[in-house]
CSV table of C-alpha atoms in Angstrom, one decimal:
chain,number,residue,atom,x,y,z
X,1,SER,CA,127.7,-33.7,59.3
X,2,GLY,CA,129.0,-33.5,62.9
X,3,PRO,CA,130.7,-33.3,65.1
X,4,TRP,CA,127.7,-31.5,66.5
X,5,PRO,CA,127.7,-29.1,69.4
X,6,THR,CA,126.4,-30.5,72.6
X,7,LEU,CA,123.0,-29.1,73.8
X,8,TYR,CA,121.3,-30.2,77.0
X,9,PHE,CA,117.8,-30.8,78.2
X,10,SER,CA,117.9,-28.4,81.1
X,11,GLU,CA,114.3,-28.3,82.3
X,12,LEU,CA,111.1,-30.3,82.0
X,13,HIS,CA,107.6,-29.1,83.0
X,14,TYR,CA,105.7,-32.3,82.3
X,15,ASN,CA,102.7,-32.0,84.6
X,16,PRO,CA,101.9,-28.4,85.6
X,17,ALA,CA,99.7,-27.8,88.7
X,18,SER,CA,96.0,-27.5,88.0
X,19,VAL,CA,96.1,-23.9,89.5
X,20,GLN,CA,98.7,-22.9,86.9
X,21,GLY,CA,96.5,-24.2,84.0
X,22,SER,CA,96.0,-27.1,81.7
X,23,ASP,CA,99.0,-29.3,80.7
X,24,SER,CA,98.3,-28.5,77.1
X,25,GLU,CA,99.0,-24.8,77.8
X,26,PHE,CA,101.8,-24.9,80.3
X,27,GLU,CA,104.0,-28.0,79.5
X,28,PHE,CA,107.4,-27.2,78.2
X,29,LEU,CA,110.9,-28.5,77.9
X,30,GLU,CA,114.0,-26.3,77.8
X,31,LEU,CA,117.3,-26.8,76.0
X,32,TYR,CA,120.6,-25.1,77.0
X,33,ASN,CA,123.6,-24.3,75.0
X,34,PRO,CA,126.7,-24.0,77.2
X,35,ASP,CA,129.0,-23.2,74.3
X,36,SER,CA,130.5,-19.8,73.5
X,37,SER,CA,128.9,-19.8,70.0
X,38,ALA,CA,125.3,-19.7,68.9
X,39,VAL,CA,123.9,-22.9,67.3
X,40,ASP,CA,121.7,-22.9,64.2
X,41,LEU,CA,118.9,-25.3,65.1
X,42,GLU,CA,117.4,-25.6,61.6
X,43,GLY,CA,116.8,-29.3,61.0
X,44,TRP,CA,117.5,-30.4,64.6
X,45,SER,CA,114.6,-32.4,66.1
X,46,LEU,CA,113.0,-33.8,69.2
X,47,SER,CA,112.0,-37.5,68.9
X,48,GLU,CA,110.8,-40.4,70.9
X,49,GLY,CA,108.2,-38.8,73.3
X,50,LEU,CA,107.7,-35.8,71.0
X,51,SER,CA,108.0,-35.3,67.3
X,52,PHE,CA,109.2,-31.8,66.4
X,53,THR,CA,111.7,-30.3,63.9
X,54,PHE,CA,113.2,-26.8,64.4
X,55,PRO,CA,112.3,-24.5,61.5
X,56,SER,CA,114.6,-22.3,59.4
X,57,GLY,CA,115.9,-19.4,61.4
X,58,ALA,CA,115.8,-21.2,64.7
X,59,VAL,CA,118.9,-20.4,66.8
X,60,ILE,CA,120.0,-21.0,70.4
X,61,ASP,CA,122.3,-18.3,71.6
X,62,ALA,CA,125.7,-18.9,73.2
X,63,GLY,CA,125.0,-19.6,76.8
X,64,GLY,CA,121.3,-19.4,76.0
X,65,PHE,CA,118.1,-21.3,76.2
X,66,VAL,CA,115.2,-22.2,74.0
X,67,VAL,CA,111.8,-23.4,75.2
X,68,VAL,CA,109.7,-25.9,73.2
X,69,THR,CA,106.1,-26.1,74.4
X,70,ALA,CA,102.6,-27.3,73.6
X,71,HIS,CA,101.3,-23.7,73.5
X,72,ALA,CA,103.9,-21.2,72.4
X,73,VAL,CA,101.6,-18.2,73.1
X,74,THR,CA,101.9,-19.0,76.9
X,75,TYR,CA,105.6,-18.3,76.9
X,76,SER,CA,106.1,-15.9,73.9
X,77,GLY,CA,107.3,-12.4,74.3
X,78,LEU,CA,109.4,-13.1,77.4
X,79,GLY,CA,112.8,-12.6,76.0
X,80,TYR,CA,113.8,-16.1,74.9
X,81,PRO,CA,113.0,-18.2,71.8
X,82,VAL,CA,109.9,-20.3,72.0
X,83,TYR,CA,108.7,-23.0,69.6
X,84,ASP,CA,105.5,-24.9,69.5
X,85,TRP,CA,105.8,-28.7,69.2
X,86,GLY,CA,102.4,-28.9,67.6
X,87,SER,CA,100.5,-32.0,68.9
X,88,GLY,CA,101.1,-34.3,71.7
X,89,GLY,CA,102.7,-33.6,75.1
X,90,LEU,CA,105.0,-34.8,77.8
X,91,HIS,CA,103.8,-37.9,79.6
X,92,ASN,CA,102.9,-37.3,83.2
X,93,SER,CA,104.4,-40.6,84.3
X,94,GLY,CA,107.7,-40.1,82.4
X,95,GLU,CA,109.2,-41.1,79.0
X,96,LEU,CA,112.3,-41.0,76.8
X,97,LEU,CA,113.1,-37.7,75.0
X,98,ALA,CA,115.8,-37.4,72.4
X,99,LEU,CA,117.4,-34.4,70.7
X,100,ARG,CA,118.7,-35.2,67.3
X,101,ALA,CA,121.1,-33.3,65.1
X,102,PRO,CA,120.1,-32.7,61.4
X,103,ASP,CA,121.8,-36.0,60.4
X,104,GLY,CA,119.7,-37.9,62.9
X,105,GLN,CA,122.4,-38.5,65.4
X,106,VAL,CA,121.2,-38.4,69.0
X,107,VAL,CA,123.1,-35.5,70.7
X,108,GLU,CA,121.2,-35.7,74.1
X,109,SER,CA,118.6,-38.0,75.5
X,110,VAL,CA,116.8,-38.2,78.9
X,111,THR,CA,114.4,-40.6,80.4
X,112,TYR,CA,112.5,-39.0,83.2
X,113,SER,CA,109.9,-40.5,85.6
X,114,ASP,CA,107.5,-39.5,88.4
X,115,SER,CA,108.3,-42.5,90.5
X,116,GLY,CA,111.2,-44.3,92.2
X,117,ASP,CA,114.0,-41.9,93.2
X,118,TRP,CA,112.7,-39.1,91.0
X,119,ASP,CA,111.5,-36.0,92.8
X,120,GLY,CA,107.6,-36.2,93.0
X,121,ALA,CA,106.9,-32.4,93.3
X,122,PRO,CA,107.0,-31.7,89.6
X,123,ASP,CA,104.3,-34.3,89.1
X,124,GLY,CA,101.3,-31.9,89.3
X,125,LEU,CA,102.3,-29.9,92.4
X,126,GLY,CA,103.7,-26.8,90.6
X,127,PRO,CA,107.5,-27.0,90.2
X,128,SER,CA,109.2,-28.0,87.0
X,129,LEU,CA,112.0,-30.6,86.9
X,130,GLU,CA,115.3,-28.8,86.7
X,131,ARG,CA,118.7,-30.3,85.7
X,132,LEU,CA,121.4,-29.8,88.3
X,133,PHE,CA,124.5,-31.1,86.5
X,134,LEU,CA,125.6,-31.2,82.9
X,135,SER,CA,128.0,-34.0,83.6
X,136,GLY,CA,126.8,-37.5,84.4
X,137,ASP,CA,123.9,-39.5,83.2
X,138,PRO,CA,120.9,-37.2,82.3
X,139,SER,CA,118.5,-40.1,83.0
X,140,SER,CA,119.7,-40.4,86.6
X,141,PRO,CA,117.2,-39.0,89.1
X,142,ASP,CA,120.1,-37.4,91.1
X,143,GLN,CA,120.8,-35.1,88.1
X,144,TRP,CA,117.4,-33.4,88.6
X,145,SER,CA,115.3,-31.7,91.3
X,146,ALA,CA,112.1,-29.8,91.6
X,147,SER,CA,112.4,-26.1,90.8
X,148,ILE,CA,112.0,-23.6,93.6
X,149,ASN,CA,109.6,-21.5,91.5
X,150,VAL,CA,106.1,-22.7,90.7
X,151,GLY,CA,106.1,-23.1,86.9
X,152,GLY,CA,109.9,-23.4,86.8
X,153,THR,CA,112.3,-21.0,85.1
X,154,PRO,CA,111.6,-21.3,81.4
X,155,GLY,CA,114.2,-19.5,79.3
X,156,ALA,CA,116.4,-18.6,82.3
X,157,ILE,CA,119.1,-20.2,84.5
X,158,ASN,CA,117.6,-22.9,86.7
X,159,SER,CA,116.8,-22.0,90.3
X,160,LEU,CA,119.0,-24.9,91.6
X,161,TRP,CA,121.8,-24.8,88.9
X,162,VAL,CA,124.9,-26.5,90.3
X,163,ASP,CA,127.2,-26.9,87.3
């Protein structure tokens, strides 16, 4: 086991706008692999707010993204890997999300919110919450901002990427 490659939560669409559709169809989170090698995701899991384990054959390409969503059909066929987390969803008021390697080690975690210093636009107004920096505390509001695009940029570089 380990050392494990570092993967990042890069985008959260936790409360899509009503005009986009229901939360259960359009919520997603995105993971990013900045490494120069692909990562086999079999056995990796999301825990805390969601419970999901990546299946056999799941891979995140070098410099690539994967999208995990409540309704994979919404985002499938668009040129990036999409996985369905099954049941549950992302809390509209915020929560802790953790990405665990196959041995259970937390590789990345983030606690997001819809209040305080967090950008309020992703909370039902259309944008997603996009990560700006890979360095620093991922649970700090200044690491994140509302996407320029309604619905965000699933499976693609963020509209406001700084790092």
